[in-house]
PDB file of C-alpha atoms and ligand atoms in Angstrom:
ATOM      1  CA  MET D   1      -0.063   0.286  -0.258  1.00 73.00           C
ATOM      2  CA  GLY D   2       0.942   3.208  -0.856  1.00 89.00           C
ATOM      3  CA  ILE D   3       2.547   5.638   1.783  1.00 92.00           C
ATOM      4  CA  GLN D   4      -0.956   7.938   1.212  1.00 90.00           C
ATOM      5  CA  ARG D   5      -3.229   5.257   0.750  1.00 92.00           C
ATOM      6  CA  GLU D   6      -1.669   3.809   4.626  1.00 91.00           C
ATOM      7  CA  ARG D   7      -2.649   7.317   6.165  1.00 93.00           C
ATOM      8  CA  GLY D   8      -5.808   7.601   4.650  1.00 94.00           C
ATOM      9  CA  ALA D   9      -6.939   4.296   5.980  1.00 95.00           C
ATOM     10  CA  LEU D  10      -5.634   5.267   9.351  1.00 97.00           C
ATOM     11  CA  LEU D  11      -7.340   8.016   8.967  1.00 98.00           C
ATOM     12  CA  ASP D  12     -10.737   6.224   8.423  1.00 98.00           C
ATOM     13  CA  LEU D  13     -10.242   3.894  11.236  1.00 98.00           C
ATOM     14  CA  ILE D  14      -9.480   7.375  13.808  1.00 98.00           C
ATOM     15  CA  THR D  15     -12.566   8.852  12.441  1.00 98.00           C
ATOM     16  CA  GLY D  16     -14.730   5.578  12.919  1.00 98.00           C
ATOM     17  CA  ALA D  17     -13.438   5.685  16.499  1.00 98.00           C
ATOM     18  CA  ALA D  18     -13.863   9.246  17.140  1.00 98.00           C
ATOM     19  CA  GLU D  19     -17.405   8.794  15.788  1.00 98.00           C
ATOM     20  CA  ALA D  20     -18.156   6.129  18.161  1.00 98.00           C
ATOM     21  CA  GLY D  21     -16.864   8.423  20.858  1.00 98.00           C
ATOM     22  CA  ALA D  22     -19.232  11.218  19.889  1.00 98.00           C
ATOM     23  CA  ALA D  23     -22.595   9.392  20.459  1.00 98.00           C
ATOM     24  CA  ILE D  24     -21.434   8.368  23.394  1.00 98.00           C
ATOM     25  CA  ILE D  25     -20.908  12.335  24.722  1.00 98.00           C
ATOM     26  CA  ARG D  26     -24.513  12.575  22.211  1.00 98.00           C
ATOM     27  CA  ALA D  27     -26.050   9.861  24.741  1.00 96.00           C
ATOM     28  CA  GLY D  28     -24.309  12.113  27.700  1.00 96.00           C
ATOM     29  CA  ALA D  29     -25.456  15.948  26.297  1.00 96.00           C
ATOM     30  CA  SER D  30     -29.316  14.596  26.609  1.00 94.00           C
ATOM     31  CA  ARG D  31     -29.247  13.920  30.494  1.00 91.00           C
ATOM     32  CA  LEU D  32     -26.390  16.388  32.026  1.00 91.00           C
ATOM     33  CA  GLY D  33     -28.266  16.917  35.154  1.00 86.00           C
ATOM     34  CA  THR D  34     -27.144  13.426  35.812  1.00 89.00           C
ATOM     35  CA  ILE D  35     -23.654  12.584  34.969  1.00 89.00           C
ATOM     36  CA  ASP D  36     -21.053  11.937  37.645  1.00 84.00           C
ATOM     37  CA  TRP D  37     -18.220  14.297  37.526  1.00 86.00           C
ATOM     38  CA  GLN D  38     -14.809  14.729  39.959  1.00 87.00           C
ATOM     39  CA  SER D  39     -12.006  17.205  40.256  1.00 88.00           C
ATOM     40  CA  LYS D  40      -9.287  15.938  38.898  1.00 81.00           C
ATOM     41  CA  GLY D  41      -7.073  19.170  40.048  1.00 80.00           C
ATOM     42  CA  PRO D  42      -7.888  22.907  40.093  1.00 78.00           C
ATOM     43  CA  GLY D  43     -10.651  23.713  37.248  1.00 77.00           C
ATOM     44  CA  ASP D  44      -9.835  20.418  36.072  1.00 81.00           C
ATOM     45  CA  PHE D  45     -12.608  18.227  35.808  1.00 84.00           C
ATOM     46  CA  VAL D  46     -13.061  14.659  34.518  1.00 88.00           C
ATOM     47  CA  SER D  47     -16.609  12.615  34.486  1.00 91.00           C
ATOM     48  CA  GLU D  48     -18.267   9.355  33.360  1.00 95.00           C
ATOM     49  CA  VAL D  49     -18.405  10.675  30.139  1.00 96.00           C
ATOM     50  CA  ASP D  50     -14.538  11.159  29.408  1.00 96.00           C
ATOM     51  CA  LEU D  51     -14.254   7.626  31.037  1.00 96.00           C
ATOM     52  CA  ARG D  52     -16.944   6.245  28.736  1.00 97.00           C
ATOM     53  CA  THR D  53     -16.178   7.723  25.649  1.00 98.00           C
ATOM     54  CA  GLU D  54     -12.201   6.986  26.562  1.00 98.00           C
ATOM     55  CA  GLU D  55     -12.943   3.273  26.660  1.00 97.00           C
ATOM     56  CA  ALA D  56     -15.134   3.163  23.255  1.00 98.00           C
ATOM     57  CA  ILE D  57     -12.225   4.902  20.793  1.00 98.00           C
ATOM     58  CA  LEU D  58      -9.620   1.788  22.870  1.00 97.00           C
ATOM     59  CA  ALA D  59     -11.713  -0.551  22.065  1.00 97.00           C
ATOM     60  CA  ARG D  60     -11.838   0.234  18.422  1.00 97.00           C
ATOM     61  CA  LEU D  61      -8.442   1.162  17.960  1.00 97.00           C
ATOM     62  CA  ARG D  62      -6.547  -0.927  19.869  1.00 96.00           C
ATOM     63  CA  PRO D  63      -7.737  -4.415  18.052  1.00 96.00           C
ATOM     64  CA  ALA D  64      -6.900  -2.647  14.459  1.00 96.00           C
ATOM     65  CA  LEU D  65      -3.707  -1.533  15.603  1.00 95.00           C
ATOM     66  CA  PRO D  66      -2.051  -4.044  17.732  1.00 93.00           C
ATOM     67  CA  GLY D  67       0.820  -3.014  20.038  1.00 90.00           C
ATOM     68  CA  VAL D  68       0.601   0.688  19.198  1.00 94.00           C
ATOM     69  CA  THR D  69       1.434   3.206  22.015  1.00 95.00           C
ATOM     70  CA  VAL D  70      -1.536   4.446  23.677  1.00 96.00           C
ATOM     71  CA  LEU D  71      -1.002   8.363  24.944  1.00 96.00           C
ATOM     72  CA  ALA D  72      -4.825   9.254  26.272  1.00 96.00           C
ATOM     73  CA  GLU D  73      -5.936  11.381  29.175  1.00 95.00           C
ATOM     74  CA  GLU D  74      -8.169   9.363  31.389  1.00 93.00           C
ATOM     75  CA  SER D  75      -6.182   6.136  31.061  1.00 92.00           C
ATOM     76  CA  ALA D  76      -2.673   6.674  29.973  1.00 83.00           C
ATOM     77  CA  SER D  77      -1.591  10.019  30.391  1.00 78.00           C
ATOM     78  CA  SER D  78       1.807   9.357  30.898  1.00 80.00           C
ATOM     79  CA  VAL D  79       4.615   6.849  28.332  1.00 75.00           C
ATOM     80  CA  GLY D  80       7.798   7.510  28.223  1.00 79.00           C
ATOM     81  CA  ALA D  81      10.294   7.580  25.364  1.00 85.00           C
ATOM     82  CA  GLU D  82       7.948   5.060  23.213  1.00 88.00           C
ATOM     83  CA  ALA D  83       6.147   7.500  22.177  1.00 87.00           C
ATOM     84  CA  ARG D  84       8.564   8.948  20.220  1.00 91.00           C
ATOM     85  CA  ARG D  85       8.833   5.678  18.367  1.00 92.00           C
ATOM     86  CA  GLY D  86       6.877   4.150  16.138  1.00 93.00           C
ATOM     87  CA  ARG D  87       2.817   4.404  16.087  1.00 95.00           C
ATOM     88  CA  CYS D  88       1.654   6.005  18.978  1.00 96.00           C
ATOM     89  CA  VAL D  89      -2.264   7.320  18.913  1.00 97.00           C
ATOM     90  CA  VAL D  90      -2.694  10.322  21.192  1.00 97.00           C
ATOM     91  CA  ILE D  91      -6.662  10.543  22.203  1.00 98.00           C
ATOM     92  CA  ASP D  92      -8.771  13.102  24.118  1.00 98.00           C
ATOM     93  CA  PRO D  93     -11.707  11.709  24.131  1.00 98.00           C
ATOM     94  CA  LEU D  94     -13.892  15.074  25.463  1.00 98.00           C
ATOM     95  CA  ASP D  95     -11.947  18.333  25.139  1.00 98.00           C
ATOM     96  CA  GLY D  96     -13.823  20.624  26.887  1.00 97.00           C
ATOM     97  CA  THR D  97     -15.206  18.715  29.517  1.00 96.00           C
ATOM     98  CA  THR D  98     -16.047  22.157  31.783  1.00 94.00           C
ATOM     99  CA  ASN D  99     -18.276  23.613  28.134  1.00 96.00           C
ATOM    100  CA  PHE D 100     -20.164  20.027  28.022  1.00 96.00           C
ATOM    101  CA  LEU D 101     -20.550  20.092  31.937  1.00 94.00           C
ATOM    102  CA  HIS D 102     -22.099  23.435  31.747  1.00 95.00           C
ATOM    103  CA  GLY D 103     -23.883  22.889  27.966  1.00 96.00           C
ATOM    104  CA  PHE D 104     -21.689  25.065  26.449  1.00 97.00           C
ATOM    105  CA  PRO D 105     -22.217  23.553  22.634  1.00 98.00           C
ATOM    106  CA  GLU D 106     -17.967  24.047  22.226  1.00 98.00           C
ATOM    107  CA  TYR D 107     -16.313  20.383  22.972  1.00 98.00           C
ATOM    108  CA  ALA D 108     -14.792  18.027  20.628  1.00 98.00           C
ATOM    109  CA  VAL D 109     -13.044  14.336  20.190  1.00 98.00           C
ATOM    110  CA  SER D 110      -9.554  14.516  19.027  1.00 98.00           C
ATOM    111  CA  ILE D 111      -7.445  11.677  17.861  1.00 98.00           C
ATOM    112  CA  GLY D 112      -3.817  11.995  16.686  1.00 98.00           C
ATOM    113  CA  VAL D 113      -1.764   9.020  15.074  1.00 98.00           C
ATOM    114  CA  LEU D 114       2.417  10.502  15.351  1.00 97.00           C
ATOM    115  CA  GLU D 115       4.846   8.141  13.508  1.00 96.00           C
ATOM    116  CA  ASP D 116       8.238   8.433  15.300  1.00 96.00           C
ATOM    117  CA  GLY D 117       7.001  11.460  17.380  1.00 96.00           C
ATOM    118  CA  ALA D 118       5.371  13.370  14.425  1.00 97.00           C
ATOM    119  CA  PRO D 119       1.840  13.323  13.764  1.00 98.00           C
ATOM    120  CA  VAL D 120       0.921  11.523  10.239  1.00 98.00           C
ATOM    121  CA  ALA D 121      -3.595  11.432  10.968  1.00 98.00           C
ATOM    122  CA  ALA D 122      -5.533  13.751  12.800  1.00 98.00           C
ATOM    123  CA  VAL D 123      -9.295  13.639  13.323  1.00 98.00           C
ATOM    124  CA  VAL D 124     -10.925  16.495  15.494  1.00 99.00           C
ATOM    125  CA  LEU D 125     -14.829  16.342  16.559  1.00 98.00           C
ATOM    126  CA  HIS D 126     -16.941  19.104  16.562  1.00 98.00           C
ATOM    127  CA  VAL D 127     -19.743  17.115  18.818  1.00 98.00           C
ATOM    128  CA  PRO D 128     -22.210  19.981  18.789  1.00 98.00           C
ATOM    129  CA  ARG D 129     -22.065  21.155  15.532  1.00 98.00           C
ATOM    130  CA  ASP D 130     -21.423  17.447  13.458  1.00 98.00           C
ATOM    131  CA  GLU D 131     -18.502  18.840  12.209  1.00 98.00           C
ATOM    132  CA  ARG D 132     -15.000  17.360  11.387  1.00 98.00           C
ATOM    133  CA  PHE D 133     -11.728  17.819  11.058  1.00 99.00           C
ATOM    134  CA  THR D 134      -9.056  16.011   9.412  1.00 98.00           C
ATOM    135  CA  ALA D 135      -5.864  15.884   8.089  1.00 98.00           C
ATOM    136  CA  THR D 136      -2.903  13.553   6.917  1.00 98.00           C
ATOM    137  CA  LEU D 137       0.333  14.616   6.537  1.00 98.00           C
ATOM    138  CA  GLY D 138       1.268  15.726   3.074  1.00 97.00           C
ATOM    139  CA  GLY D 139      -2.615  14.985   2.567  1.00 97.00           C
ATOM    140  CA  GLY D 140      -3.983  18.408   3.127  1.00 98.00           C
ATOM    141  CA  ALA D 141      -6.556  19.174   5.867  1.00 98.00           C
ATOM    142  CA  PHE D 142     -10.268  19.408   5.769  1.00 98.00           C
ATOM    143  CA  VAL D 143     -13.950  20.563   7.018  1.00 98.00           C
ATOM    144  CA  GLY D 144     -15.826  17.650   5.963  1.00 98.00           C
ATOM    145  CA  ASP D 145     -14.918  17.058   2.350  1.00 98.00           C
ATOM    146  CA  ARG D 146     -13.965  20.696   1.814  1.00 98.00           C
ATOM    147  CA  PRO D 147      -9.868  20.943   1.651  1.00 98.00           C
ATOM    148  CA  CYS D 148      -9.222  23.871   4.078  1.00 98.00           C
ATOM    149  CA  HIS D 149      -6.544  26.734   4.535  1.00 98.00           C
ATOM    150  CA  VAL D 150      -5.249  29.078   7.436  1.00 98.00           C
ATOM    151  CA  SER D 151      -6.774  32.658   6.964  1.00 98.00           C
ATOM    152  CA  THR D 152      -4.599  35.286   4.724  1.00 98.00           C
ATOM    153  CA  ILE D 153      -5.133  37.840   6.985  1.00 98.00           C
ATOM    154  CA  THR D 154      -1.796  39.674   7.355  1.00 98.00           C
ATOM    155  CA  ASP D 155      -2.836  43.279   9.406  1.00 98.00           C
ATOM    156  CA  PRO D 156      -2.476  42.415  12.896  1.00 97.00           C
ATOM    157  CA  GLN D 157      -5.621  45.454  13.204  1.00 97.00           C
ATOM    158  CA  ARG D 158      -7.869  43.057  11.549  1.00 98.00           C
ATOM    159  CA  ALA D 159      -7.043  39.269  13.007  1.00 98.00           C
ATOM    160  CA  LEU D 160      -9.162  37.392  15.362  1.00 98.00           C
ATOM    161  CA  ILE D 161      -7.092  35.572  17.568  1.00 98.00           C
ATOM    162  CA  GLY D 162      -7.594  32.489  20.052  1.00 98.00           C
ATOM    163  CA  THR D 163      -6.487  31.835  23.550  1.00 98.00           C
ATOM    164  CA  GLY D 164      -6.430  29.434  26.272  1.00 98.00           C
ATOM    165  CA  PHE D 165      -6.739  31.481  29.960  1.00 97.00           C
ATOM    166  CA  PRO D 166      -4.197  29.470  32.469  1.00 94.00           C
ATOM    167  CA  PHE D 167      -6.078  27.231  35.106  1.00 88.00           C
ATOM    168  CA  LYS D 168      -4.082  25.229  36.958  1.00 86.00           C
ATOM    169  CA  ASP D 169      -1.369  27.008  39.079  1.00 88.00           C
ATOM    170  CA  PRO D 170      -2.004  30.383  39.956  1.00 90.00           C
ATOM    171  CA  HIS D 171       1.423  32.055  39.167  1.00 90.00           C
ATOM    172  CA  ASP D 172       0.598  31.360  35.710  1.00 91.00           C
ATOM    173  CA  ILE D 173      -2.258  34.238  35.654  1.00 93.00           C
ATOM    174  CA  PRO D 174       0.058  37.448  35.848  1.00 92.00           C
ATOM    175  CA  PRO D 175       2.846  37.080  33.458  1.00 92.00           C
ATOM    176  CA  TYR D 176      -1.148  35.853  31.247  1.00 94.00           C
ATOM    177  CA  GLN D 177      -2.376  38.958  32.083  1.00 94.00           C
ATOM    178  CA  LEU D 178       0.505  40.976  30.128  1.00 93.00           C
ATOM    179  CA  GLN D 179       0.979  38.749  26.974  1.00 95.00           C
ATOM    180  CA  MET D 180      -3.482  39.505  27.109  1.00 96.00           C
ATOM    181  CA  SER D 181      -2.980  43.347  27.577  1.00 94.00           C
ATOM    182  CA  ARG D 182      -0.733  43.438  24.724  1.00 94.00           C
ATOM    183  CA  VAL D 183      -2.133  41.100  22.515  1.00 96.00           C
ATOM    184  CA  MET D 184      -5.606  42.784  23.025  1.00 95.00           C
ATOM    185  CA  ALA D 185      -4.251  46.113  22.435  1.00 94.00           C
ATOM    186  CA  GLY D 186      -2.985  45.034  18.626  1.00 94.00           C
ATOM    187  CA  VAL D 187      -5.748  42.895  17.580  1.00 97.00           C
ATOM    188  CA  SER D 188      -9.519  42.710  16.045  1.00 97.00           C
ATOM    189  CA  GLY D 189     -10.494  40.633  19.093  1.00 98.00           C
ATOM    190  CA  VAL D 190      -9.595  38.129  21.252  1.00 98.00           C
ATOM    191  CA  ARG D 191     -11.551  34.628  22.369  1.00 98.00           C
ATOM    192  CA  ARG D 192     -11.354  32.205  24.483  1.00 98.00           C
ATOM    193  CA  PRO D 193     -13.890  29.161  23.980  1.00 98.00           C
ATOM    194  CA  GLY D 194     -12.519  26.014  26.112  1.00 98.00           C
ATOM    195  CA  ALA D 195     -11.125  23.663  23.936  1.00 98.00           C
ATOM    196  CA  ALA D 196      -8.178  23.726  22.451  1.00 98.00           C
ATOM    197  CA  SER D 197      -8.380  20.805  19.683  1.00 98.00           C
ATOM    198  CA  LEU D 198     -10.975  23.081  18.426  1.00 98.00           C
ATOM    199  CA  ASP D 199      -8.523  26.749  18.270  1.00 98.00           C
ATOM    200  CA  LEU D 200      -6.376  24.702  16.422  1.00 99.00           C
ATOM    201  CA  ALA D 201      -9.042  24.038  14.268  1.00 99.00           C
ATOM    202  CA  SER D 202     -10.178  27.073  13.876  1.00 98.00           C
ATOM    203  CA  VAL D 203      -6.790  28.075  12.835  1.00 99.00           C
ATOM    204  CA  ALA D 204      -6.774  25.790  10.198  1.00 98.00           C
ATOM    205  CA  ALA D 205      -9.877  26.626   8.891  1.00 98.00           C
ATOM    206  CA  GLY D 206      -8.831  30.219   8.865  1.00 98.00           C
ATOM    207  CA  ARG D 207     -11.407  31.031  11.355  1.00 98.00           C
ATOM    208  CA  PHE D 208      -9.390  31.931  14.038  1.00 98.00           C
ATOM    209  CA  ASP D 209      -5.911  34.189  12.446  1.00 98.00           C
ATOM    210  CA  ALA D 210      -3.748  32.497  15.475  1.00 98.00           C
ATOM    211  CA  PHE D 211      -3.486  30.932  18.504  1.00 98.00           C
ATOM    212  CA  TRP D 212      -1.952  30.856  22.090  1.00 98.00           C
ATOM    213  CA  GLU D 213      -2.202  28.674  25.069  1.00 98.00           C
ATOM    214  CA  THR D 214       0.730  28.752  27.703  1.00 96.00           C
ATOM    215  CA  ARG D 215       0.403  24.962  29.366  1.00 95.00           C
ATOM    216  CA  LEU D 216      -1.536  22.299  27.399  1.00 97.00           C
ATOM    217  CA  SER D 217      -1.150  18.320  27.659  1.00 96.00           C
ATOM    218  CA  PRO D 218      -0.351  16.303  24.437  1.00 97.00           C
ATOM    219  CA  TRP D 219      -3.572  15.104  24.098  1.00 97.00           C
ATOM    220  CA  ASP D 220      -5.161  18.881  23.525  1.00 98.00           C
ATOM    221  CA  PHE D 221      -2.888  19.359  20.880  1.00 98.00           C
ATOM    222  CA  ALA D 222      -1.226  16.082  18.981  1.00 98.00           C
ATOM    223  CA  ALA D 223      -4.473  16.146  16.178  1.00 98.00           C
ATOM    224  CA  GLY D 224      -4.647  20.152  16.029  1.00 98.00           C
ATOM    225  CA  MET D 225      -1.341  20.760  15.318  1.00 98.00           C
ATOM    226  CA  LEU D 226      -1.255  18.436  11.783  1.00 98.00           C
ATOM    227  CA  LEU D 227      -4.780  20.230  11.155  1.00 98.00           C
ATOM    228  CA  VAL D 228      -2.806  23.493  11.226  1.00 99.00           C
ATOM    229  CA  THR D 229      -0.265  22.722   9.181  1.00 98.00           C
ATOM    230  CA  GLU D 230      -1.524  20.400   6.565  1.00 98.00           C
ATOM    231  CA  ALA D 231      -3.944  23.592   6.457  1.00 98.00           C
ATOM    232  CA  GLY D 232      -0.799  26.124   5.324  1.00 98.00           C
ATOM    233  CA  GLY D 233       0.162  27.523   8.907  1.00 98.00           C
ATOM    234  CA  LEU D 234       2.758  26.939  11.523  1.00 98.00           C
ATOM    235  CA  VAL D 235       2.988  25.777  14.667  1.00 98.00           C
ATOM    236  CA  SER D 236       5.391  25.744  17.876  1.00 98.00           C
ATOM    237  CA  THR D 237       5.635  27.017  21.170  1.00 97.00           C
ATOM    238  CA  VAL D 238       5.364  29.925  22.611  1.00 96.00           C
ATOM    239  CA  ASP D 239       9.155  30.292  22.325  1.00 95.00           C
ATOM    240  CA  GLY D 240       9.227  29.366  18.985  1.00 96.00           C
ATOM    241  CA  ASP D 241      10.730  26.331  19.168  1.00 96.00           C
ATOM    242  CA  PRO D 242       9.492  23.104  17.466  1.00 97.00           C
ATOM    243  CA  LEU D 243       6.314  21.432  19.393  1.00 97.00           C
ATOM    244  CA  ASP D 244       6.852  18.185  20.624  1.00 97.00           C
ATOM    245  CA  PRO D 245       2.865  16.244  20.803  1.00 97.00           C
ATOM    246  CA  THR D 246       4.428  13.680  23.528  1.00 96.00           C
ATOM    247  CA  GLN D 247       5.413  16.628  25.576  1.00 95.00           C
ATOM    248  CA  PRO D 248       3.163  18.688  27.927  1.00 95.00           C
ATOM    249  CA  SER D 249       3.836  22.581  26.532  1.00 96.00           C
ATOM    250  CA  SER D 250       2.666  25.619  25.188  1.00 97.00           C
ATOM    251  CA  VAL D 251       1.169  26.022  22.190  1.00 98.00           C
ATOM    252  CA  LEU D 252       1.383  28.654  19.128  1.00 98.00           C
ATOM    253  CA  ALA D 253      -0.496  28.003  16.231  1.00 98.00           C
ATOM    254  CA  GLY D 254      -1.222  30.778  13.372  1.00 98.00           C
ATOM    255  CA  ASN D 255      -1.101  31.517   9.406  1.00 98.00           C
ATOM    256  CA  PRO D 256       2.488  32.276   8.067  1.00 98.00           C
ATOM    257  CA  VAL D 257       1.778  36.078   8.678  1.00 98.00           C
ATOM    258  CA  LEU D 258       0.382  36.298  12.175  1.00 98.00           C
ATOM    259  CA  HIS D 259       2.377  33.240  13.862  1.00 98.00           C
ATOM    260  CA  PRO D 260       5.134  35.387  14.216  1.00 98.00           C
ATOM    261  CA  TRP D 261       3.661  38.573  14.526  1.00 97.00           C
ATOM    262  CA  LEU D 262       2.094  36.894  17.725  1.00 97.00           C
ATOM    263  CA  ARG D 263       5.259  35.557  18.587  1.00 96.00           C
ATOM    264  CA  GLU D 264       7.163  38.369  19.331  1.00 95.00           C
ATOM    265  CA  ARG D 265       3.878  39.930  20.832  1.00 94.00           C
ATOM    266  CA  LEU D 266       4.424  37.441  23.467  1.00 93.00           C
ATOM    267  CA  TYR D 267       7.952  36.889  24.227  1.00 83.00           C
ATOM    268  CA  ASP D 268       8.280  39.821  26.253  1.00 62.00           C
ATOM    269  CA  PRO D 269       6.024  39.870  28.870  1.00 46.00           C
ATOM    270  CA  LEU D 270       7.103  35.637  29.331  1.00 49.00           C
ATOM    271  CA  HIS D 271      10.207  36.387  30.297  1.00 49.00           C
ATOM    272  CA  SER D 272       9.861  39.815  32.350  1.00 51.00           C
ATOM    273  CA  PRO D 273       8.908  39.622  35.760  1.00 45.00           C
ATOM    274  CA  ALA D 274       5.113  40.268  36.751  1.00 46.00           C
ATOM    275  CA  PRO D 275       4.034  43.333  37.598  1.00 47.00           C
ATOM    276  CA  VAL D 276       4.022  45.051  41.058  1.00 49.00           C
ATOM    277  CA  VAL D 277       0.725  45.890  42.328  1.00 53.00           C
ATOM    278  CA  PRO D 278       0.890  48.768  44.293  1.00 57.00           C
ATOM    279  CA  PRO D 279      -1.237  48.452  47.745  1.00 59.00           C
ATOM    280  CA  PRO D 280      -4.696  50.417  47.724  1.00 61.00           C
ATOM    281  CA  ALA D 281      -3.577  53.995  48.613  1.00 61.00           C
TER     282      ALA D 281
HETATM  283  C1  LIG H   1      -8.778  21.285  28.460  1.00 81.27           C
HETATM  284  C2  LIG H   1      -9.767  22.784  27.267  1.00 81.27           C
HETATM  285  C3  LIG H   1      -9.260  23.999  27.368  1.00 81.27           C
HETATM  286  C4  LIG H   1      -7.776  24.680  28.083  1.00 81.27           C
HETATM  287  C5  LIG H   1      -7.120  23.165  28.825  1.00 81.27           C
HETATM  288  C6  LIG H   1      -7.526  22.071  28.045  1.00 81.27           C
HETATM  289  P1  LIG H   1      -9.755  19.220  28.637  1.00 81.27           P
HETATM  290  O1  LIG H   1      -8.903  20.280  27.866  1.00 81.27           O
HETATM  291  O2  LIG H   1      -8.989  21.828  26.047  1.00 81.27           O
HETATM  292  O3  LIG H   1      -9.637  24.733  26.221  1.00 81.27           O
HETATM  293  O4  LIG H   1      -7.433  25.513  27.964  1.00 81.27           O
HETATM  294  O5  LIG H   1      -5.936  23.418  29.068  1.00 81.27           O
HETATM  295  O6  LIG H   1      -7.236  20.745  29.685  1.00 81.27           O
HETATM  296  O7  LIG H   1      -9.479  18.947  30.153  1.00 81.27           O
HETATM  297  O8  LIG H   1     -11.721  20.021  28.751  1.00 81.27           O
HETATM  298  O9  LIG H   1     -10.138  17.822  27.639  1.00 81.27           O
HETATM  299 CA1  LIG H   2      -8.081  18.758  26.288  1.00 81.27          CA
HETATM  300 CA1  LIG H   3     -10.595  16.013  28.203  1.00 81.27          CA
END
């Protein structure tokens, strides 16, 4: 089988698994008040729906990909160097759990496949909108059956920027506020929808011109980063280093003009101390 056909078959497989997961999430959305959910840490929740969705995805993928390394948020969240060798499937069964639990219609299933540490196939399903974002390495990015491309906006003052707020460690907030004020001062608008995989899909589809978040896990961005690059965009850490989808990382994505612009905007606040707030007079 040619390499593109092999990646196409892989994409069909992960898309089927993501659809099976989405069916569980949809059923859960219809009985929201009865769902059991627990805290994993500050602002970080897991529900029975996250767990059952991940089980359903793995039940499809494990027999089809025997021996594959799995990096999955709820059941296999830490793997060693083997994630960078051979094939690794990276799964976020429900990205945007907080949105889901509140009936805020912005959440997704995200599955990426890595080969030797680099994404080769990706699917992100926007569950409430039933919108499918897919990509294969060298095969382009798609929304449904239509090819998609990053935006052509080059003037920051016309740009719409996506972001994610820091919530796990309060020490992340002051430097982030500095970043936010510098970005807000230079663009048309900033949005925080609350599901990183969909934020990256929005960059790929040209809806956001760029996106940044300072602390994400591999399952939040392994699929989305391939959507962006296959749509003609750039991805990196916020510092501009190569993005490693096997490690927690900051993420910066955008079209080829707005990516470097945003990197420049974010650079100074990250490396300067937090502002001293004067005491009340
Ligand atoms: C979260 C979402 C959110 C981002 C968080 C992620 P989860 O994923 O992607 O947008 O800001 O950092 O943890 O926990 O809903 O799968
Ligand atoms: Ca997530
Ligand atoms: Ca999740």
